[in-house]
PDB file of C-alpha atoms in Angstrom:
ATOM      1  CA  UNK A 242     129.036  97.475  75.785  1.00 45.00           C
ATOM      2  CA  UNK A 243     132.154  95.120  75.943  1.00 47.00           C
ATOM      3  CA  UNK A 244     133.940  93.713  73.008  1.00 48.00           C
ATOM      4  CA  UNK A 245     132.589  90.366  73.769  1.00 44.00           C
ATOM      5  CA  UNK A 246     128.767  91.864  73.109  1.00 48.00           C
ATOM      6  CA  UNK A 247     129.736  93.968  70.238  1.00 47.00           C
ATOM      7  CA  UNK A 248     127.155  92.197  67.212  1.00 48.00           C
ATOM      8  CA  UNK A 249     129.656  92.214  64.855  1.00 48.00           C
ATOM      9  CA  UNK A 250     132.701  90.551  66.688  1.00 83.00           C
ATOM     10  CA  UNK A 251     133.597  86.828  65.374  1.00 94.00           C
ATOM     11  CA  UNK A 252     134.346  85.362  68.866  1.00 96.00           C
ATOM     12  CA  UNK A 253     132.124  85.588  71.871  1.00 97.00           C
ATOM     13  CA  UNK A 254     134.416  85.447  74.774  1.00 96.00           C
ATOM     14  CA  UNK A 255     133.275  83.909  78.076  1.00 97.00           C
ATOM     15  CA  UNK A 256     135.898  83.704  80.927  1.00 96.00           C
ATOM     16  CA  UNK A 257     135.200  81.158  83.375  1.00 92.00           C
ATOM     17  CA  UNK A 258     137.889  79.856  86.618  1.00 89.00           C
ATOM     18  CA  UNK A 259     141.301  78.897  84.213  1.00 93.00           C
ATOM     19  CA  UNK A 260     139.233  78.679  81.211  1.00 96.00           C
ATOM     20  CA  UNK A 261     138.744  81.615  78.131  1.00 97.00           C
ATOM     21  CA  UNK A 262     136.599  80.058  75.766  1.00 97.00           C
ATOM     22  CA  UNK A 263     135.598  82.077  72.546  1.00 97.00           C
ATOM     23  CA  UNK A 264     132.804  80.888  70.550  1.00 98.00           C
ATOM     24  CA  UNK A 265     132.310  81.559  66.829  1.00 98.00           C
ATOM     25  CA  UNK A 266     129.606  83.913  66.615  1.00 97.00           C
ATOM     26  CA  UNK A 267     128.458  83.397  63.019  1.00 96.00           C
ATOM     27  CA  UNK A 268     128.564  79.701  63.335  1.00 97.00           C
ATOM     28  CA  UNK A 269     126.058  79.535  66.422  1.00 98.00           C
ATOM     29  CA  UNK A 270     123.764  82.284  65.115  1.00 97.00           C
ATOM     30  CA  UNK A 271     123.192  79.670  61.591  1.00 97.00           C
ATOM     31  CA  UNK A 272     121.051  77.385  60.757  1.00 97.00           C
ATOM     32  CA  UNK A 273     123.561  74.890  60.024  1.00 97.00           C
ATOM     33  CA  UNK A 274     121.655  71.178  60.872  1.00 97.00           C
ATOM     34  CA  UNK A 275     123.280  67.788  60.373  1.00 96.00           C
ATOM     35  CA  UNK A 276     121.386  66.138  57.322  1.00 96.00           C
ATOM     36  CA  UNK A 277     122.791  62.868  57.998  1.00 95.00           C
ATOM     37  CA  UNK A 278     119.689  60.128  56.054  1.00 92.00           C
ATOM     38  CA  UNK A 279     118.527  63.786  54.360  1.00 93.00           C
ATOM     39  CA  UNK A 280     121.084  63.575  51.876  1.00 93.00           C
ATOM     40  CA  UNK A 281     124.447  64.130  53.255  1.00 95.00           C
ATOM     41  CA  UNK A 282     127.361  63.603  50.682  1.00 95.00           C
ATOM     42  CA  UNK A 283     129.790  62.096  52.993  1.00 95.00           C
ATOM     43  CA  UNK A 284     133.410  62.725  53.480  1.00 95.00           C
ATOM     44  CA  UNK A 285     134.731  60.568  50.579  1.00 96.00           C
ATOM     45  CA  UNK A 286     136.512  61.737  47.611  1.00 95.00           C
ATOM     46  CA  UNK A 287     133.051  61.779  45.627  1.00 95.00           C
ATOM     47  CA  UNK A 288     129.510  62.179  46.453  1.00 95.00           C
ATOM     48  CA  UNK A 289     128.500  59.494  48.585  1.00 95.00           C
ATOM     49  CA  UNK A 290     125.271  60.305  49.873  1.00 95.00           C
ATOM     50  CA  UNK A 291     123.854  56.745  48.949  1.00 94.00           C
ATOM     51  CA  UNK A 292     125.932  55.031  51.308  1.00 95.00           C
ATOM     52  CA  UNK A 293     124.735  57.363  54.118  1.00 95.00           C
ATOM     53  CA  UNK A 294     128.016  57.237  56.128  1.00 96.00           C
ATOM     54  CA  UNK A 295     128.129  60.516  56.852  1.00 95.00           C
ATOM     55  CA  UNK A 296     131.263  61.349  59.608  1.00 95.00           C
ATOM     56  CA  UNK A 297     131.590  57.819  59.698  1.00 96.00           C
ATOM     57  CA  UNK A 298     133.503  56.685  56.800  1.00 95.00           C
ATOM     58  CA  UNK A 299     136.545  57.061  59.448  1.00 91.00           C
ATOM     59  CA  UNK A 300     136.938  55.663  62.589  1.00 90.00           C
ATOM     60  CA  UNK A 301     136.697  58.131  65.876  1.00 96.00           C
ATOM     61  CA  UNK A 302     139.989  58.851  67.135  1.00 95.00           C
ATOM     62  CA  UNK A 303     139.681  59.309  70.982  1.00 94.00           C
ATOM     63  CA  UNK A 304     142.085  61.975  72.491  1.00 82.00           C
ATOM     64  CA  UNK A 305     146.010  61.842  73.535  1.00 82.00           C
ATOM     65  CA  UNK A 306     147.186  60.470  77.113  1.00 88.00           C
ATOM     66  CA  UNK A 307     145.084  59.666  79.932  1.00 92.00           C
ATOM     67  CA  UNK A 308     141.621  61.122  78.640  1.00 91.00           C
ATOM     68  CA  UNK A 309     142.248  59.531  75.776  1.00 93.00           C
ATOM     69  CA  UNK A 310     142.356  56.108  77.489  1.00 95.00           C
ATOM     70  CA  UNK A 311     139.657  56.986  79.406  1.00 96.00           C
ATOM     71  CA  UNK A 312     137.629  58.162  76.255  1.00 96.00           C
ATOM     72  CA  UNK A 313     138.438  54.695  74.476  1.00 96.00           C
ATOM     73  CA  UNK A 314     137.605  52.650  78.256  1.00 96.00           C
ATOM     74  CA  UNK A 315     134.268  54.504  78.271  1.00 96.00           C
ATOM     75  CA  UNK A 316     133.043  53.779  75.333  1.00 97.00           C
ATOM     76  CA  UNK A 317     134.161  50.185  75.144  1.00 96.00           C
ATOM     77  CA  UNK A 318     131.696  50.199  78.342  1.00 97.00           C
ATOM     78  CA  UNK A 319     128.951  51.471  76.288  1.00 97.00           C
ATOM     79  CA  UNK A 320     130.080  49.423  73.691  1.00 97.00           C
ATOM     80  CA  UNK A 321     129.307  45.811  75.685  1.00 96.00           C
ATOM     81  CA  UNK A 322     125.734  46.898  76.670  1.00 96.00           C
ATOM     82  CA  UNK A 323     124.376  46.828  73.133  1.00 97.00           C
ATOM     83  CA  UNK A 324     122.178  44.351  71.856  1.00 96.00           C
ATOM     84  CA  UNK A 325     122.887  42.306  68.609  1.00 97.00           C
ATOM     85  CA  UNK A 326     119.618  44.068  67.285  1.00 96.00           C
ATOM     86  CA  UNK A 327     120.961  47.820  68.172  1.00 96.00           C
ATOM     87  CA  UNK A 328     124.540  46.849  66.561  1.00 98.00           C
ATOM     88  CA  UNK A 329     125.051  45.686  63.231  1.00 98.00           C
ATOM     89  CA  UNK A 330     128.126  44.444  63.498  1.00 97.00           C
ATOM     90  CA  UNK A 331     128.076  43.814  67.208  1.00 97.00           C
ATOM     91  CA  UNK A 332     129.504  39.854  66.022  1.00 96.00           C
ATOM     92  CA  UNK A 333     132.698  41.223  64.834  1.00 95.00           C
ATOM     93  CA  UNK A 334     133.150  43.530  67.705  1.00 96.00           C
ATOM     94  CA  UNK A 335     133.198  40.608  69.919  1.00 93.00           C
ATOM     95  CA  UNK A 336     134.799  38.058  67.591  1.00 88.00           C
ATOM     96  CA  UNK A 337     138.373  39.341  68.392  1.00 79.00           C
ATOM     97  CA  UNK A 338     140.377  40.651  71.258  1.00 77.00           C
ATOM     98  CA  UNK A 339     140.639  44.216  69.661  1.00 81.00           C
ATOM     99  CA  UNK A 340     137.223  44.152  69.855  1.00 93.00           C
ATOM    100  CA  UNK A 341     135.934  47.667  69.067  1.00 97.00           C
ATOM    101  CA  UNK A 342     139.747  49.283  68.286  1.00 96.00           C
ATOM    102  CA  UNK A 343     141.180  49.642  65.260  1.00 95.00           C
ATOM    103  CA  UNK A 344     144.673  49.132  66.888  1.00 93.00           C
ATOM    104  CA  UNK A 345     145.998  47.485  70.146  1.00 92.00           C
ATOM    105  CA  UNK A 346     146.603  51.058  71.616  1.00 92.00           C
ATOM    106  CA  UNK A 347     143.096  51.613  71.581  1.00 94.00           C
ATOM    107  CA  UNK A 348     143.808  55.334  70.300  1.00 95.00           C
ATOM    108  CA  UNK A 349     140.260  54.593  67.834  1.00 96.00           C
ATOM    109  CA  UNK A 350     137.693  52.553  66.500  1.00 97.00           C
ATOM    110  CA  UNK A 351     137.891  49.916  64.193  1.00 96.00           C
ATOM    111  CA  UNK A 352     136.885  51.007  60.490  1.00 97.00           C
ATOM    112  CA  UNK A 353     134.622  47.511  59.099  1.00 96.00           C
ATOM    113  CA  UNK A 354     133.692  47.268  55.386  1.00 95.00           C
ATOM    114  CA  UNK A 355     134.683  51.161  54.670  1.00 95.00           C
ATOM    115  CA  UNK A 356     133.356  52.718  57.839  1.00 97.00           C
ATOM    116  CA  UNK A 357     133.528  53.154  61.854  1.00 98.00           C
ATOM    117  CA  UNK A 358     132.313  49.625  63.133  1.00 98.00           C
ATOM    118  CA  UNK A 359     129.511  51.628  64.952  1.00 98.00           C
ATOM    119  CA  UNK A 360     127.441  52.573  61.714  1.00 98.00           C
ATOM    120  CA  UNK A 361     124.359  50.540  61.227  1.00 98.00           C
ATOM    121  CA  UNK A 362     124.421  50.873  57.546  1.00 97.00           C
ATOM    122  CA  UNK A 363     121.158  51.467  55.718  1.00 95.00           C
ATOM    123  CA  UNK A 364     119.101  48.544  55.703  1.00 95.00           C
ATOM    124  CA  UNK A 365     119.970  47.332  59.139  1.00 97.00           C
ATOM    125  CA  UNK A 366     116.653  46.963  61.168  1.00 96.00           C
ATOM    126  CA  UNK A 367     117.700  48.117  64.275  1.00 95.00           C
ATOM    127  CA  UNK A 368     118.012  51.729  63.169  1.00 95.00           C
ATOM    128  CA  UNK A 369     120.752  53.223  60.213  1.00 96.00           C
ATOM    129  CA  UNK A 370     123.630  55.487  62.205  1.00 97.00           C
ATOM    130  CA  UNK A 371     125.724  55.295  65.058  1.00 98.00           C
ATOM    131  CA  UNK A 372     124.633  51.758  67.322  1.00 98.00           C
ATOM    132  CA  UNK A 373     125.784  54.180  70.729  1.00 98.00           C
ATOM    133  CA  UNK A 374     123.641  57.261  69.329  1.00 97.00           C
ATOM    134  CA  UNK A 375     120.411  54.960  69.221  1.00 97.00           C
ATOM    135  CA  UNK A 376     121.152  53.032  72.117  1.00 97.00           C
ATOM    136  CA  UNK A 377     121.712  56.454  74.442  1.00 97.00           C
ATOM    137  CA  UNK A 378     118.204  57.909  73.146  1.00 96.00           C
ATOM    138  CA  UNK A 379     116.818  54.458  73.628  1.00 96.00           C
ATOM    139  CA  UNK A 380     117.649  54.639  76.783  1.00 97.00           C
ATOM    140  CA  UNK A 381     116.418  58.242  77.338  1.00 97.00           C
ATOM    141  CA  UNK A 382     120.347  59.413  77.973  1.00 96.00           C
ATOM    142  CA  UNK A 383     122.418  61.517  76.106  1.00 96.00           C
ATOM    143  CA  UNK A 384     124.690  60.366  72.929  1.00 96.00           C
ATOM    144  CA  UNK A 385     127.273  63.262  74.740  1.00 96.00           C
ATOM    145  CA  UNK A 386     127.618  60.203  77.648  1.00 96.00           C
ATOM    146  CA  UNK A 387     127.844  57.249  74.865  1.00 97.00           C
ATOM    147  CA  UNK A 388     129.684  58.372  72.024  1.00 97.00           C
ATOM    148  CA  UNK A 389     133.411  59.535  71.385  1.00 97.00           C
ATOM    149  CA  UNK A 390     133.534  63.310  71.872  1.00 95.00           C
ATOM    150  CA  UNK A 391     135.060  64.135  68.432  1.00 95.00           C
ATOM    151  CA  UNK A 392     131.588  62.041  67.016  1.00 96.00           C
ATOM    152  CA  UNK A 393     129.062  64.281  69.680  1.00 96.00           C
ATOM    153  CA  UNK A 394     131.021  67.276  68.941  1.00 96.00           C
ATOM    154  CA  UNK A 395     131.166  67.519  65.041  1.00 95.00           C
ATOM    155  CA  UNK A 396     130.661  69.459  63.510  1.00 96.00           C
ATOM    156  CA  UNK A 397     131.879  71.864  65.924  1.00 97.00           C
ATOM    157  CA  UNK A 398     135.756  71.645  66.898  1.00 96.00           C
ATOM    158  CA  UNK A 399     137.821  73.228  70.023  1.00 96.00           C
ATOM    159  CA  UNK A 400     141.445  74.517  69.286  1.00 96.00           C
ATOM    160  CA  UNK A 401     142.995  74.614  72.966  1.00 95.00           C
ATOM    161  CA  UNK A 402     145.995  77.253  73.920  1.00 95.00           C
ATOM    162  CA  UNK A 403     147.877  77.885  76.682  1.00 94.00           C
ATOM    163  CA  UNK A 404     147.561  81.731  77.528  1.00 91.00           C
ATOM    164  CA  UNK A 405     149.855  80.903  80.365  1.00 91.00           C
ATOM    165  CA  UNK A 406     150.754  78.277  83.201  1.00 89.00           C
ATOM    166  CA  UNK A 407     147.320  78.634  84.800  1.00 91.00           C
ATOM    167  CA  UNK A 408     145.024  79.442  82.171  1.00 94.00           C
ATOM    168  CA  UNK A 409     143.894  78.175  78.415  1.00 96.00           C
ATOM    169  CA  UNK A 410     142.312  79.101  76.401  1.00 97.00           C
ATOM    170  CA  UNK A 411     139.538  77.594  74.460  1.00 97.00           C
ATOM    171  CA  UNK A 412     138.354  78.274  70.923  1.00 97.00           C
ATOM    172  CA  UNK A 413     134.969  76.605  69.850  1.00 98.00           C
ATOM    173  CA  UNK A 414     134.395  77.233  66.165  1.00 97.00           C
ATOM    174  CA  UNK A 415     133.074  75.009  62.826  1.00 97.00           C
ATOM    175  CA  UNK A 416     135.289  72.326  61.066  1.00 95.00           C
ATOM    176  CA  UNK A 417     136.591  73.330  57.933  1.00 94.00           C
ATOM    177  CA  UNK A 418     138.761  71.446  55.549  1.00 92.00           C
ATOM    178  CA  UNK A 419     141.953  72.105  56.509  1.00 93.00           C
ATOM    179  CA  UNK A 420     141.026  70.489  60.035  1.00 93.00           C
ATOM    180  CA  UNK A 421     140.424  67.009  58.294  1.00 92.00           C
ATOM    181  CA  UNK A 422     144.441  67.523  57.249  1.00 91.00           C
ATOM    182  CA  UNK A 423     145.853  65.465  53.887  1.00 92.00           C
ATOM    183  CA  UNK A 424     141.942  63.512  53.710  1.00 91.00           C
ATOM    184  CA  UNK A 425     139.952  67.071  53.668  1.00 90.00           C
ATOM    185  CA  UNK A 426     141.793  68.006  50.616  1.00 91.00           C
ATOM    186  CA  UNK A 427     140.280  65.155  48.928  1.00 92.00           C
ATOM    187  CA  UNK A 428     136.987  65.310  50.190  1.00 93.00           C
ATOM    188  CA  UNK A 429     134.137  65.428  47.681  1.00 91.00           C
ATOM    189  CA  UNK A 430     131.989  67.803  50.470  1.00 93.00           C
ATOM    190  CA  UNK A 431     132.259  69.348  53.339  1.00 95.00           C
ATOM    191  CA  UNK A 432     128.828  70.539  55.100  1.00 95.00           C
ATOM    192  CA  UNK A 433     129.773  73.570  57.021  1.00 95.00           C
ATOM    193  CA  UNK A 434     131.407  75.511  54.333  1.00 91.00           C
ATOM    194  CA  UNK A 435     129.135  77.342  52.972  1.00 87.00           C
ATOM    195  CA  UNK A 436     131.280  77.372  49.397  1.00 80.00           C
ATOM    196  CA  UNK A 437     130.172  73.751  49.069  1.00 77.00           C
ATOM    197  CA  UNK A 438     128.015  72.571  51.853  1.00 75.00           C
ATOM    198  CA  UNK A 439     125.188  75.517  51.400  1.00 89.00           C
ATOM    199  CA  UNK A 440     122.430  72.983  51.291  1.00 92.00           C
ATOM    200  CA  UNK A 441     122.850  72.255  55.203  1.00 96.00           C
ATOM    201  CA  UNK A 442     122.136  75.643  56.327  1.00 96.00           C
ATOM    202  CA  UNK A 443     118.440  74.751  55.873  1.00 96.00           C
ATOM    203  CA  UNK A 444     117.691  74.091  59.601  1.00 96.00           C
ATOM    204  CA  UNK A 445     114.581  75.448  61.570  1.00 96.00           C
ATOM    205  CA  UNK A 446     116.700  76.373  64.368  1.00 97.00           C
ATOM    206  CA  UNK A 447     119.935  78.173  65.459  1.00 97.00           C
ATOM    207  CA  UNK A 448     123.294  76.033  66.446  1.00 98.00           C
ATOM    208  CA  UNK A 449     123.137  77.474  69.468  1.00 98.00           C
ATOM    209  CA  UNK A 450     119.846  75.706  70.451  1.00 97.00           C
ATOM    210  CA  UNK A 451     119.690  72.306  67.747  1.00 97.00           C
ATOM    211  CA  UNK A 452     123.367  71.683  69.451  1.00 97.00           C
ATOM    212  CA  UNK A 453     122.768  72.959  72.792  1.00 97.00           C
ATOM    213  CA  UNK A 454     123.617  69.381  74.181  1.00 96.00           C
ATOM    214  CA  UNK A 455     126.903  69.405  73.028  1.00 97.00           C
ATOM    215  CA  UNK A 456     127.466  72.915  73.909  1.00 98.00           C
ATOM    216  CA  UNK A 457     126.488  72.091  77.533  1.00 97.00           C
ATOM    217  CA  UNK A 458     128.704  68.966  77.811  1.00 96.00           C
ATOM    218  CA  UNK A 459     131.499  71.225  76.437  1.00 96.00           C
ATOM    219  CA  UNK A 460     131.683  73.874  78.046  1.00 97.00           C
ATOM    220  CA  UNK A 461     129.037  73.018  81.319  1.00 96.00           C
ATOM    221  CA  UNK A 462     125.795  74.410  82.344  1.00 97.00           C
ATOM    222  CA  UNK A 463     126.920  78.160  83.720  1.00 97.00           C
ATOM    223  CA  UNK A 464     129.012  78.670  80.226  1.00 97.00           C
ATOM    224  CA  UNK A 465     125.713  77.717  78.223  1.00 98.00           C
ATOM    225  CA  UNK A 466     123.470  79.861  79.658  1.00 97.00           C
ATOM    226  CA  UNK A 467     125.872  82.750  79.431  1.00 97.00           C
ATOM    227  CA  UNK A 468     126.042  81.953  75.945  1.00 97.00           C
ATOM    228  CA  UNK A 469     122.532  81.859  75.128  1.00 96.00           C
ATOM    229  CA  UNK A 470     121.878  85.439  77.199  1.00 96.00           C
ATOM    230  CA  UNK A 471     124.913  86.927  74.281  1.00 93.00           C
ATOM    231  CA  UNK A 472     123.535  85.556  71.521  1.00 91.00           C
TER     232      UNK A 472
END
């Protein structure tokens, strides 16, 4: 048996063409489950589960250089193909030039009355959540192809390090507090530690398989599989 097999390692380590990824064992093997509208505190500085922001009380930030701007030109795409009735505040995303941005670099998305311009908030008829979430399973496509990563991803994060000029290597683990940086000390709740966020380990399935969309778009098809035959 190899390391990577051994039950009681953290990491399961998949090598694949320039790539190491290592994926937290524990995490995957939970029953963590999002309980966004099932009373999810939020990510204020008190519990804010009546509002039912969720992630959303921030803007998405969309990633550094090129795939950022390619993130941000993406989803701006998405963006202009929903309806009035699947966006809540779809008027003020077209009312200006920044549109959907929070800033003329385009580097994330414009935060309206306390929270990311995509969040139908409760009440809205079209659907409370994310406007690009609904419109992709409208449309019988993924929210992995409509959203910003960090938004598909979360809860789960990737810390990427160079092992050396041709490879990386990449670490696929849980959020925690510290990740959120000066605005995670403050935060009233955070879901996946299990010191304060117990209640969403309730799920009726495994990470591995309620987030096995995200997984896939992560890490592709051949990684995923491998995966699943470890765990």
């Amino acid at each position: 048996m190899s390391d990577a097999d051994r039950p009681d390692e953290t990491y399961v380590e998949i090598i694949r063409s320039d790539t190491v990824w290592r994926f937290e064992r524990e995490f995957l093997e939970s029953n963590w489950t999002c309980l966004f509208g099932r009373g999810c505190k939020g990510i204020l500085d008190h519990d804010a589960t009546g509002l039912n922001q969720g992630c959303c009380s921030l803007g998405a930030h969309f990633g550094d250089g090129p795939a950022g701007e390619a993130e941000a030109m993406n989803v701006a795409a998405y963006a202009a193909m929903l309806a009035p009735e699947q966006f809540q505040f779809h008027d003020v995303a077209t009312a200006t030039s920044d549109g959907i941005f929070g800033d003329p670099d385009r580097t994330h998305t414009r935060v309206v009355d306390g929270a990311c311009i995509f969040l139908n908030r409760p009440g809205f008829a079209g659907g409370e959540g994310c406007a690009l979430h609904i419109a992709a399973v409208e449309s019988d496509e993924s929210p992995t192809e409509w959203k910003p990563s960090v938004c598909w991803q979360l809860p789960l994060r990737v810390d990427w390090t160079e092992i050396d000029a041709d490879t990386e290597m990449a670490t696929v683990r849980r959020w925690t507090r510290a990740d959120w940086g000066d605005h995670g000390r403050t935060m009233a709740w955070c879901c996946t530690e299990r010191a304060d966020g117990s209640e969403a380990y309730i799920g009726d399935d495994q990470v591995i398989d309620s987030m096995a969309d995200s997984l896939t778009a992560l890490a592709g098809d051949e990684v995923y599989v491998e995966l699943r035959r470890r765990l």
